[in-house]
PDB file of C-alpha atoms in Angstrom:
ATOM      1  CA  UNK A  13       0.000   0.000   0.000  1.00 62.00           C
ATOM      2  CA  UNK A  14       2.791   2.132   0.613  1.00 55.00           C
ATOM      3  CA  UNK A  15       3.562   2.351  -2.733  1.00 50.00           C
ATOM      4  CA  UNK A  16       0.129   3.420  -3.955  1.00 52.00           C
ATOM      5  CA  UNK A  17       0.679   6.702  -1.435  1.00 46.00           C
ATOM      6  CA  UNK A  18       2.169   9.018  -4.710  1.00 47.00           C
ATOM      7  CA  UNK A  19      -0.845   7.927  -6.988  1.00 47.00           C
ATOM      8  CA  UNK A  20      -3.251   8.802  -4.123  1.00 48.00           C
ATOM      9  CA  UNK A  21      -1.558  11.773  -3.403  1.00 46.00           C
ATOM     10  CA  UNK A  22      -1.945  13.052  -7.350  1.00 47.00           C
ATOM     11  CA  UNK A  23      -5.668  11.316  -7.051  1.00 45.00           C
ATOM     12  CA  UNK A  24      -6.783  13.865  -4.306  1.00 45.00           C
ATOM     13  CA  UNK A  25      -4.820  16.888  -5.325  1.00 44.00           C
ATOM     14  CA  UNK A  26      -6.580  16.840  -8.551  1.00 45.00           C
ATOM     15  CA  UNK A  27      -9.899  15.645  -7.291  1.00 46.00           C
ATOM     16  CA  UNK A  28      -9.236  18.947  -5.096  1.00 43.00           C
ATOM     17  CA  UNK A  29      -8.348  21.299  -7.684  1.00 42.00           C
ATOM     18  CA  UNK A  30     -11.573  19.779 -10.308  1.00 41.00           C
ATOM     19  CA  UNK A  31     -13.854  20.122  -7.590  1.00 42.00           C
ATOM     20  CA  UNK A  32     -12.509  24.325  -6.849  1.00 41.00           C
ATOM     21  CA  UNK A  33     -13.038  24.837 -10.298  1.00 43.00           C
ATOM     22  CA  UNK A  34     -16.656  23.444 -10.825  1.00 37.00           C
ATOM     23  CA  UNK A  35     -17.203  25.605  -7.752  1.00 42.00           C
ATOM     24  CA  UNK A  36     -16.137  28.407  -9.340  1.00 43.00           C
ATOM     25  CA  UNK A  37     -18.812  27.638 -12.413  1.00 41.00           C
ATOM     26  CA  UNK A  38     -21.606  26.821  -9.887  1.00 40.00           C
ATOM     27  CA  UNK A  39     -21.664  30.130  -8.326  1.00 44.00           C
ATOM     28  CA  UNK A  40     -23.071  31.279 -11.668  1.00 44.00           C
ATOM     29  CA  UNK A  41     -25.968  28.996 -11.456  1.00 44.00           C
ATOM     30  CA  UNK A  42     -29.093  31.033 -10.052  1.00 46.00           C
ATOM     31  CA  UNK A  43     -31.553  29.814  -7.372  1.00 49.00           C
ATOM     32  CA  UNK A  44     -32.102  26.402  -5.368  1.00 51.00           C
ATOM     33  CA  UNK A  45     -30.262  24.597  -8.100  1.00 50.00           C
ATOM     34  CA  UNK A  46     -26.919  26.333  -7.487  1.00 51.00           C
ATOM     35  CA  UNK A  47     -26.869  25.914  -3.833  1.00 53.00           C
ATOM     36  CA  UNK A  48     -27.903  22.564  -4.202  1.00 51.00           C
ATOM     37  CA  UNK A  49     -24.649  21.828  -6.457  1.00 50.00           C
ATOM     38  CA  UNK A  50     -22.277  23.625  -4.288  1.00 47.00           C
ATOM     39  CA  UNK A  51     -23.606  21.689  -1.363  1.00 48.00           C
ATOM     40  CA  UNK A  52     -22.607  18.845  -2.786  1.00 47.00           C
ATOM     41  CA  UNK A  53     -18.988  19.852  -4.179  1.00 45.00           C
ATOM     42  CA  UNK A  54     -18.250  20.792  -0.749  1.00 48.00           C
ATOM     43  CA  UNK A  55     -18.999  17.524   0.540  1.00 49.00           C
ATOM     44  CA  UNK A  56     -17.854  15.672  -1.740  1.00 46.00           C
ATOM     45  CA  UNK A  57     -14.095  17.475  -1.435  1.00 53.00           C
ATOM     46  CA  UNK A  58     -14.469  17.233   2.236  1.00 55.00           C
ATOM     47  CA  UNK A  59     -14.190  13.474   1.925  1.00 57.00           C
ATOM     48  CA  UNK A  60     -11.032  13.418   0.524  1.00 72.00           C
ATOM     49  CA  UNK A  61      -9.402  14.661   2.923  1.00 84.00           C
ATOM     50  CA  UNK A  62      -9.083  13.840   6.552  1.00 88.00           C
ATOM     51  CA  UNK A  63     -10.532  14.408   8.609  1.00 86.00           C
ATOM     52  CA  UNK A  64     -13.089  13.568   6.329  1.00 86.00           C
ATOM     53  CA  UNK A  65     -15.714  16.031   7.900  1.00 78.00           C
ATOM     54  CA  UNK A  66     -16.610  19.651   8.003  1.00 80.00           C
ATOM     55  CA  UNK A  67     -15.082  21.819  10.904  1.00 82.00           C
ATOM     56  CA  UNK A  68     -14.756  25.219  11.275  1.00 86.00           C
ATOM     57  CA  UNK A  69     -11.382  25.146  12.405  1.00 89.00           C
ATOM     58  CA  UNK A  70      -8.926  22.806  11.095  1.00 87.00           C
ATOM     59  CA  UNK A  71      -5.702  24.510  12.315  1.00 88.00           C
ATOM     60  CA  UNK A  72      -3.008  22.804  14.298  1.00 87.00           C
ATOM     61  CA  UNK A  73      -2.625  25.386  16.575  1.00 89.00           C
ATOM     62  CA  UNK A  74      -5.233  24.278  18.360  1.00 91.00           C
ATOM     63  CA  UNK A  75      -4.294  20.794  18.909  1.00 92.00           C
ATOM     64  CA  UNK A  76      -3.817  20.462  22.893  1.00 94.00           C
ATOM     65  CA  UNK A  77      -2.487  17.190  22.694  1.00 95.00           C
ATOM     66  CA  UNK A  78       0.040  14.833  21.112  1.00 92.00           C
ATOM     67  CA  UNK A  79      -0.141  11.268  20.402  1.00 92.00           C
ATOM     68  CA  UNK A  80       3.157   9.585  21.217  1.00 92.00           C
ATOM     69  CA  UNK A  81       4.041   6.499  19.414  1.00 91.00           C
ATOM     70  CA  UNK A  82       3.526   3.952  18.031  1.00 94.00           C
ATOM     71  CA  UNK A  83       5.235   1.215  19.897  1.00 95.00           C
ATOM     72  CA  UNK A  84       4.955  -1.566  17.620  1.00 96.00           C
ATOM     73  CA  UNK A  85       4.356  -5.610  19.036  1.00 96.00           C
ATOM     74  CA  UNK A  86       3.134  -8.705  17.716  1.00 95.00           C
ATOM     75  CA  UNK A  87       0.868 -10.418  19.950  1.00 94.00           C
ATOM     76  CA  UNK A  88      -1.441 -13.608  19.809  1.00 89.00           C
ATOM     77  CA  UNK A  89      -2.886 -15.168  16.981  1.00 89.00           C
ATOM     78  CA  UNK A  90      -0.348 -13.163  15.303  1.00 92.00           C
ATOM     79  CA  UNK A  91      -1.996  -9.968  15.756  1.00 96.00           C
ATOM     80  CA  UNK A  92       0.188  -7.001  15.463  1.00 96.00           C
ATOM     81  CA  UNK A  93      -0.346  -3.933  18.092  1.00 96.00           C
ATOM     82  CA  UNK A  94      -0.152  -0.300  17.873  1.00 96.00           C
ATOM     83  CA  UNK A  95       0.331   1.495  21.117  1.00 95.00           C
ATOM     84  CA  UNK A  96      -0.342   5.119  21.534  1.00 95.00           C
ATOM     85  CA  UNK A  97      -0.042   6.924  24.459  1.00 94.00           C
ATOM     86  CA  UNK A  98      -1.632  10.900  24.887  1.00 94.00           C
ATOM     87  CA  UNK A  99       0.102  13.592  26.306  1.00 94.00           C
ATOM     88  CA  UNK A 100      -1.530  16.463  27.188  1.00 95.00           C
ATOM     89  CA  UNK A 101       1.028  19.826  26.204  1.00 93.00           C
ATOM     90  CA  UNK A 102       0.341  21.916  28.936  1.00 94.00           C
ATOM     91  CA  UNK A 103      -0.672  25.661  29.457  1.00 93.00           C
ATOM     92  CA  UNK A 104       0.260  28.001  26.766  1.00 92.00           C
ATOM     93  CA  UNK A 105       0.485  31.882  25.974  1.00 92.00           C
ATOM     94  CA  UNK A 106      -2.308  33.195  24.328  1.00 91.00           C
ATOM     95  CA  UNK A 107      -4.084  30.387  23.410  1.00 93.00           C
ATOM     96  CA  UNK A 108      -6.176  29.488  20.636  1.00 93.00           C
ATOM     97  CA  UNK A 109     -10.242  29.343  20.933  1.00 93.00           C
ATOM     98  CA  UNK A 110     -10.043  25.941  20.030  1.00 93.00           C
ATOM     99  CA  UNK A 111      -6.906  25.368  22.123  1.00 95.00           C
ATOM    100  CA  UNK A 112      -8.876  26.300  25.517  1.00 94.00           C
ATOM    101  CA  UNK A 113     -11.954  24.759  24.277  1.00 93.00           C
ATOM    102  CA  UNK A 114     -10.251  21.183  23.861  1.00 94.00           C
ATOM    103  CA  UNK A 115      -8.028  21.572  27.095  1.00 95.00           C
ATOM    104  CA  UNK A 116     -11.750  21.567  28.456  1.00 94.00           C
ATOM    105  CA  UNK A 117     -13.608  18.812  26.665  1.00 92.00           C
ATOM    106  CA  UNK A 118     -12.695  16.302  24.147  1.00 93.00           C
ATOM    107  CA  UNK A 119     -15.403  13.980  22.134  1.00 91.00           C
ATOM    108  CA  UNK A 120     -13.570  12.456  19.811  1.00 92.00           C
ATOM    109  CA  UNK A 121     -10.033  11.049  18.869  1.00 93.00           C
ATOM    110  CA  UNK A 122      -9.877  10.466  14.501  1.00 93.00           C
ATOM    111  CA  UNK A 123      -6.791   8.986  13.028  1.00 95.00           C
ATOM    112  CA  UNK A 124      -6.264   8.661   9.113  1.00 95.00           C
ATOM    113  CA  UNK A 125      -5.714   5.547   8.188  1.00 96.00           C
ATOM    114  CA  UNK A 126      -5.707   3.102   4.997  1.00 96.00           C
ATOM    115  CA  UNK A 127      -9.613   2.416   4.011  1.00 93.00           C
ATOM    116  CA  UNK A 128      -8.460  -1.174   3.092  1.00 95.00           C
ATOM    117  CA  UNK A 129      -7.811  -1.232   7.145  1.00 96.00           C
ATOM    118  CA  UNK A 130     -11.080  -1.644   7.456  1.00 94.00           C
ATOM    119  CA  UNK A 131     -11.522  -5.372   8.292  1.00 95.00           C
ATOM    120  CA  UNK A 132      -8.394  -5.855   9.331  1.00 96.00           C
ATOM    121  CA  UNK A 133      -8.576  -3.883  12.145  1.00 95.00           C
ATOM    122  CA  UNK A 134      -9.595  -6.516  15.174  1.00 93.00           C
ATOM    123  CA  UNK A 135     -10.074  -4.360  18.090  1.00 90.00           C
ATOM    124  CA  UNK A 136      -9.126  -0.814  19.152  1.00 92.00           C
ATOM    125  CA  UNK A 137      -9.509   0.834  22.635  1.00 90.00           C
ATOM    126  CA  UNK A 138      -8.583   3.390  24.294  1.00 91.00           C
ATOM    127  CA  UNK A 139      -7.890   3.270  28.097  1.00 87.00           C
ATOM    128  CA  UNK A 140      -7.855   5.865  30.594  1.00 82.00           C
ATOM    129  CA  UNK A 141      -5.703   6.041  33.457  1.00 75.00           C
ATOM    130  CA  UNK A 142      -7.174   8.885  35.413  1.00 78.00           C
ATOM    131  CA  UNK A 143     -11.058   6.716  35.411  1.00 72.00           C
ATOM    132  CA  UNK A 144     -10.325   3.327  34.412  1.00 77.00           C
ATOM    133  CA  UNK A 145     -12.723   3.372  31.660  1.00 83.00           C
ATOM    134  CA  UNK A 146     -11.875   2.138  28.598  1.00 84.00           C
ATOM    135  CA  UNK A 147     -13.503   3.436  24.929  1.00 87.00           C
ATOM    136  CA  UNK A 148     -14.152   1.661  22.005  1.00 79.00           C
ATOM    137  CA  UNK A 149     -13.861   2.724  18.249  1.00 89.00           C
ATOM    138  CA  UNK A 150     -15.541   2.550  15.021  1.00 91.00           C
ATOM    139  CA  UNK A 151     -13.952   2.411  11.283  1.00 94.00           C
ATOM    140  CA  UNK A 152     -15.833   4.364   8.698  1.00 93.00           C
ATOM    141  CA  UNK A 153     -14.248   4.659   4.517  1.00 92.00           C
ATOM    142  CA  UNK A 154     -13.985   7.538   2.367  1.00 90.00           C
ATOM    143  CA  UNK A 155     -12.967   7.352  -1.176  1.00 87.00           C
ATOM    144  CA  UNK A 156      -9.211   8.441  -0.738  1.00 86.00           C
ATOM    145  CA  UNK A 157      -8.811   6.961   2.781  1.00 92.00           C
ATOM    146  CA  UNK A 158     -10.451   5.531   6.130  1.00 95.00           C
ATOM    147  CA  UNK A 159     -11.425   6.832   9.470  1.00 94.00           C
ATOM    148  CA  UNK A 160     -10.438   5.169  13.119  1.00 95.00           C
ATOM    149  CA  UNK A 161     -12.851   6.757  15.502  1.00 93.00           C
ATOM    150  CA  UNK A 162     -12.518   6.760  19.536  1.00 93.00           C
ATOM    151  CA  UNK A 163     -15.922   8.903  20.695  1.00 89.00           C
ATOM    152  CA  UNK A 164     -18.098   9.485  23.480  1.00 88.00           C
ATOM    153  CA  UNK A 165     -14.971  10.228  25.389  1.00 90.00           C
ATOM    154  CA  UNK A 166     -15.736  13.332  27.195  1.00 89.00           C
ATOM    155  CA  UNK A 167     -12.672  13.713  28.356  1.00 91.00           C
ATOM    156  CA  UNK A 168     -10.585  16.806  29.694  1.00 93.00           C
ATOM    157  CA  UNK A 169      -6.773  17.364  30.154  1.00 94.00           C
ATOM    158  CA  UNK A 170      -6.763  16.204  33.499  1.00 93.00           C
ATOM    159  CA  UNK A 171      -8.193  12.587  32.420  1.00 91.00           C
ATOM    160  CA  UNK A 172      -6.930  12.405  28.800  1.00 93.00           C
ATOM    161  CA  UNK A 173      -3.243  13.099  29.635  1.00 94.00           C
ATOM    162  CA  UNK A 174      -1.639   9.927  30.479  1.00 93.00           C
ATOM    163  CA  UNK A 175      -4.380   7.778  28.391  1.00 93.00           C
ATOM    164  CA  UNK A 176      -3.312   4.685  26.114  1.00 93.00           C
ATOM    165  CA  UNK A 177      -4.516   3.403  22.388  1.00 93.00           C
ATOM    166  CA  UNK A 178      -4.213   0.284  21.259  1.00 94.00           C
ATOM    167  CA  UNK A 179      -4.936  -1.087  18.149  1.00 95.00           C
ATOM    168  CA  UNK A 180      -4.942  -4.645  16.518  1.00 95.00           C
ATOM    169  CA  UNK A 181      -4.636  -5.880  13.384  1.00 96.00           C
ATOM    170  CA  UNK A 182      -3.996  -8.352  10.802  1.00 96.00           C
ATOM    171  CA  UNK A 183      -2.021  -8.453   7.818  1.00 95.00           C
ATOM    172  CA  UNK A 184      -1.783  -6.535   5.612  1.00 96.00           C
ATOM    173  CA  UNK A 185      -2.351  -3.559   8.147  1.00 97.00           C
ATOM    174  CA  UNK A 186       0.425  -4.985   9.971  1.00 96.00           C
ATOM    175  CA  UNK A 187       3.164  -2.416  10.183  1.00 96.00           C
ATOM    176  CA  UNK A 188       2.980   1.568  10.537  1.00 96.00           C
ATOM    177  CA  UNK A 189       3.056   1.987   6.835  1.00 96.00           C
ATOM    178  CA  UNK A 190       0.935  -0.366   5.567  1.00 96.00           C
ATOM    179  CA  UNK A 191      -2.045   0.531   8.664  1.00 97.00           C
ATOM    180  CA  UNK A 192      -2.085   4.737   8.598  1.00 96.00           C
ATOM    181  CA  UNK A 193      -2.107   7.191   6.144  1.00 93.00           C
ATOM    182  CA  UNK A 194       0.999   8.959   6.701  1.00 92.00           C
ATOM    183  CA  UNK A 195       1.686  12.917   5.601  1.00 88.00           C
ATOM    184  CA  UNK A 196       4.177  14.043   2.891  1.00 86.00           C
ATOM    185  CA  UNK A 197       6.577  13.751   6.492  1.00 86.00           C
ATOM    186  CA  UNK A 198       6.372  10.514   7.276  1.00 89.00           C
ATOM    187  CA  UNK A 199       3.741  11.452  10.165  1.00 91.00           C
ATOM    188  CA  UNK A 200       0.668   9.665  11.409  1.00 93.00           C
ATOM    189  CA  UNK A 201      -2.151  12.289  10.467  1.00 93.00           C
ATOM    190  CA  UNK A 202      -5.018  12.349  13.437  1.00 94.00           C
ATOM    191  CA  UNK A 203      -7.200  14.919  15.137  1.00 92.00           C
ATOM    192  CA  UNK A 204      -9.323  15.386  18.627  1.00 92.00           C
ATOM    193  CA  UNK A 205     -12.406  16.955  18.751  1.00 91.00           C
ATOM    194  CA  UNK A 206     -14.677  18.432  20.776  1.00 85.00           C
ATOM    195  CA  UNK A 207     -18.597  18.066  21.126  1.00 72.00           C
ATOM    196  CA  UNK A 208     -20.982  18.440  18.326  1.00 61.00           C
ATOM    197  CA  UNK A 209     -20.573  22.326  17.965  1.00 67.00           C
ATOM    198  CA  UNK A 210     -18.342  21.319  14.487  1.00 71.00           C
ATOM    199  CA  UNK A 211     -15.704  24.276  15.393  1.00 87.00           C
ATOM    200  CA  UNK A 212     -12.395  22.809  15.868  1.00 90.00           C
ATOM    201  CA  UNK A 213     -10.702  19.576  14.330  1.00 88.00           C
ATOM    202  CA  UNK A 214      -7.152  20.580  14.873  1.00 89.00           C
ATOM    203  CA  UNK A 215      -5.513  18.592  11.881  1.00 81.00           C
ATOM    204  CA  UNK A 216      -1.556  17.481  12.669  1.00 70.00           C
ATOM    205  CA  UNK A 217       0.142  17.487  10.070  1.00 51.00           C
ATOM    206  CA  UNK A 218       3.791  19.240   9.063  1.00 39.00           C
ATOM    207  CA  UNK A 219       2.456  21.821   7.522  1.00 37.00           C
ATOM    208  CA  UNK A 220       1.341  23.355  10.423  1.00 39.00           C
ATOM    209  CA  UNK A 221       3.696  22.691  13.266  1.00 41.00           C
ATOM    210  CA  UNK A 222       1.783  22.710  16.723  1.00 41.00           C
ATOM    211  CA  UNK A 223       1.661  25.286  19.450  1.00 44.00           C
ATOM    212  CA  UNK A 224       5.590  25.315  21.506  1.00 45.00           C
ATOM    213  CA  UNK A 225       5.395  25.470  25.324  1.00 41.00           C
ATOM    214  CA  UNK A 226       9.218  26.860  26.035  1.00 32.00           C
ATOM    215  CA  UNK A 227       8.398  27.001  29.844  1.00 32.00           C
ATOM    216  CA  UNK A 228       6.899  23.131  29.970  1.00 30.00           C
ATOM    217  CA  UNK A 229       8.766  21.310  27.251  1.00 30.00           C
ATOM    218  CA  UNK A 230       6.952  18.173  26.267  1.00 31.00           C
ATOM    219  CA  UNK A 231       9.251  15.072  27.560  1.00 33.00           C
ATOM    220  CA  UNK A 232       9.124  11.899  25.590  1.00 34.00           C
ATOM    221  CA  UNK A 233       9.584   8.643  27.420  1.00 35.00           C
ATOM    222  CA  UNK A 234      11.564   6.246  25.181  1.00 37.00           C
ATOM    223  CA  UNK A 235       9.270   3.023  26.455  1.00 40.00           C
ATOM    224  CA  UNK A 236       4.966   3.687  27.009  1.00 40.00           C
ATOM    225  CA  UNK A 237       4.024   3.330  30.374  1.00 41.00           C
ATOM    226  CA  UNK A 238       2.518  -0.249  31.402  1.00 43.00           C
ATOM    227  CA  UNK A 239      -1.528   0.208  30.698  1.00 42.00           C
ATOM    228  CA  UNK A 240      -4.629  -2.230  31.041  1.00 43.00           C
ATOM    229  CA  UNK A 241      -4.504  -5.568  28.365  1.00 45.00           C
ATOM    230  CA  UNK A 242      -7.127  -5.645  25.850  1.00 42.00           C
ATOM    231  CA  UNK A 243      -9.503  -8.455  25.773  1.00 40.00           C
ATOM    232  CA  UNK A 244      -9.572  -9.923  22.325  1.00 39.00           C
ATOM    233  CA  UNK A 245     -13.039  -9.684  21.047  1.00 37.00           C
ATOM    234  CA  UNK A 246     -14.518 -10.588  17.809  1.00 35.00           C
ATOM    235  CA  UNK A 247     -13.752  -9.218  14.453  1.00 34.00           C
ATOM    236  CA  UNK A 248     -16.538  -6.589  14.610  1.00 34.00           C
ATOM    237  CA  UNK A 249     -15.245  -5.004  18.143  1.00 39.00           C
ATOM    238  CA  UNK A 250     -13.673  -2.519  16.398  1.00 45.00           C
ATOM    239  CA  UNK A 251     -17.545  -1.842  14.617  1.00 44.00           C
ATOM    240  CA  UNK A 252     -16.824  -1.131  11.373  1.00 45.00           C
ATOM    241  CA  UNK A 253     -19.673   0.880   9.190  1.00 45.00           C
ATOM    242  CA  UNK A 254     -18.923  -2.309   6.660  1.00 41.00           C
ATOM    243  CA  UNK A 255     -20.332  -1.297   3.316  1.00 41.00           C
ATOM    244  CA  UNK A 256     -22.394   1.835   4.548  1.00 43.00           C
ATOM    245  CA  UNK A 257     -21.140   5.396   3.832  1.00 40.00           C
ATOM    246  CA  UNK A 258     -21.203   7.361   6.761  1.00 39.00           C
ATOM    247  CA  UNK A 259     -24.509   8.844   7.480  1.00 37.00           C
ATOM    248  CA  UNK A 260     -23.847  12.822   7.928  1.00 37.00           C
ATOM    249  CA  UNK A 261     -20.670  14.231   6.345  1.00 37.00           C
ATOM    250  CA  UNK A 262     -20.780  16.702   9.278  1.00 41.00           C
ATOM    251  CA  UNK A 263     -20.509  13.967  11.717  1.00 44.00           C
ATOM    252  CA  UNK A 264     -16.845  15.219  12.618  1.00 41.00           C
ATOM    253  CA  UNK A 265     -17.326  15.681  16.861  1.00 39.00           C
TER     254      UNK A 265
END
């Protein structure tokens, strides 16, 4: 799949640029009809690109939080693991809307990944130190990638900081390449959320480096601390939206 990444790339860019262009056209057509069409070009370019939903706010600047990792494993039935781990950054100067606004209350974790992913993926949770609750995912495909979902989390800095992801899969989504759509950088590409307002999706990617913190510089531990195991479930723990497009396009939070 790795290989396919340049192709996609040149896919979506030109999907992009076609779809500004009929935009451009549509805003000559009068009435309902017009409206109707841009409607639809705007939702059909939002789902090429993750986070594959509207937002207000897509900037990284806003992005609270980092997701450290992965460390990498192969467990049983030859199951391969991803393990995340969320640090919260820490107070900043001047902070972004959306910065304050997810240090308060976070909905949703999205991370880009490869739409073939879909079945593969066995079961992902995340776990939370600070309430021992743990928070399962859904998988939903787009036509230039796919969507890992963590919601309902409700979560603030206090309770997300510290929290572990893992995810299991089969082959072929068995490596870091082959699982997640990475950026232009190399970088898993993923965003948290807050409620249902559909105002800020911070997007990380290396385009738009995140917020720095000089007086609490963000410490990376070389080995994820020890977290709760996951209990292998069935193939559809990780409930993936097989074969259904996702119901609302503006379903981002």
């Amino acid at each position: 799949m790795k290989s396919a990444l340049p192709l996609l790339a040149c896919i979506v860019a030109s999907s992009v640029a076609l779809t500004l262009g009929l935009e451009d056209h549509v805003g000559a057509v009068s009435g309902g009809l017009g409206s109707g069409l841009r409607r639809g070009l705007l939702q059909f370019r939002q789902e090429l690109v993750f986070p594959y939903a509207r937002c207000k706010n897509y900037d990284a600047a806003g992005e609270p939080y980092v997701l450290l990792g992965p460390a990498v494993t192969t467990v049983e039935d030859g199951l391969t693991e991803f393990t995340f781990i969320v640090k919260y950054r820490g107070p900043v100067d001047n902070p972004t809307y959306c910065y304050s606004t997810l240090e308060k209350q976070v909905h949703k974790l999205m991370i880009n990944i490869f739409r073939e992913c879909q079945e593969p993926i066995k079961v992902a949770k995340m776990f939370s130190t600070f309430n021992n609750k743990s928070y399962t995912s859904r998988v939903d495909v787009y036509p230039s990638g796919g969507r890992l979902s963590i919601s309902a989390l409700k979560m603030d800095s206090a309770s997300l900081d510290g929290a572990v992801l893992k995810i299991r899969a089969s082959s072929p989504c068995d490596s870091v390449e082959n699982m997640f759509l990475l950026t232009a950088a190399g970088d898993i590409e993923y965003s948290f959320t807050e409620a249902s307002a559909h105002t800020c999706c911070p997007r990380m990617n290396p385009f738009s480096p995140p917020p720095s913190n000089p007086t609490s510089p963000l410490e990376v531990s070389p080995s994820p601390p020890a977290s709760p195991e996951i209990v292998e479930g069935s193939p559809s723990s990780a409930a993936p939206n097989t074969g259904e497009e996702p119901s609302n396009i503006e379903e981002s939070c």
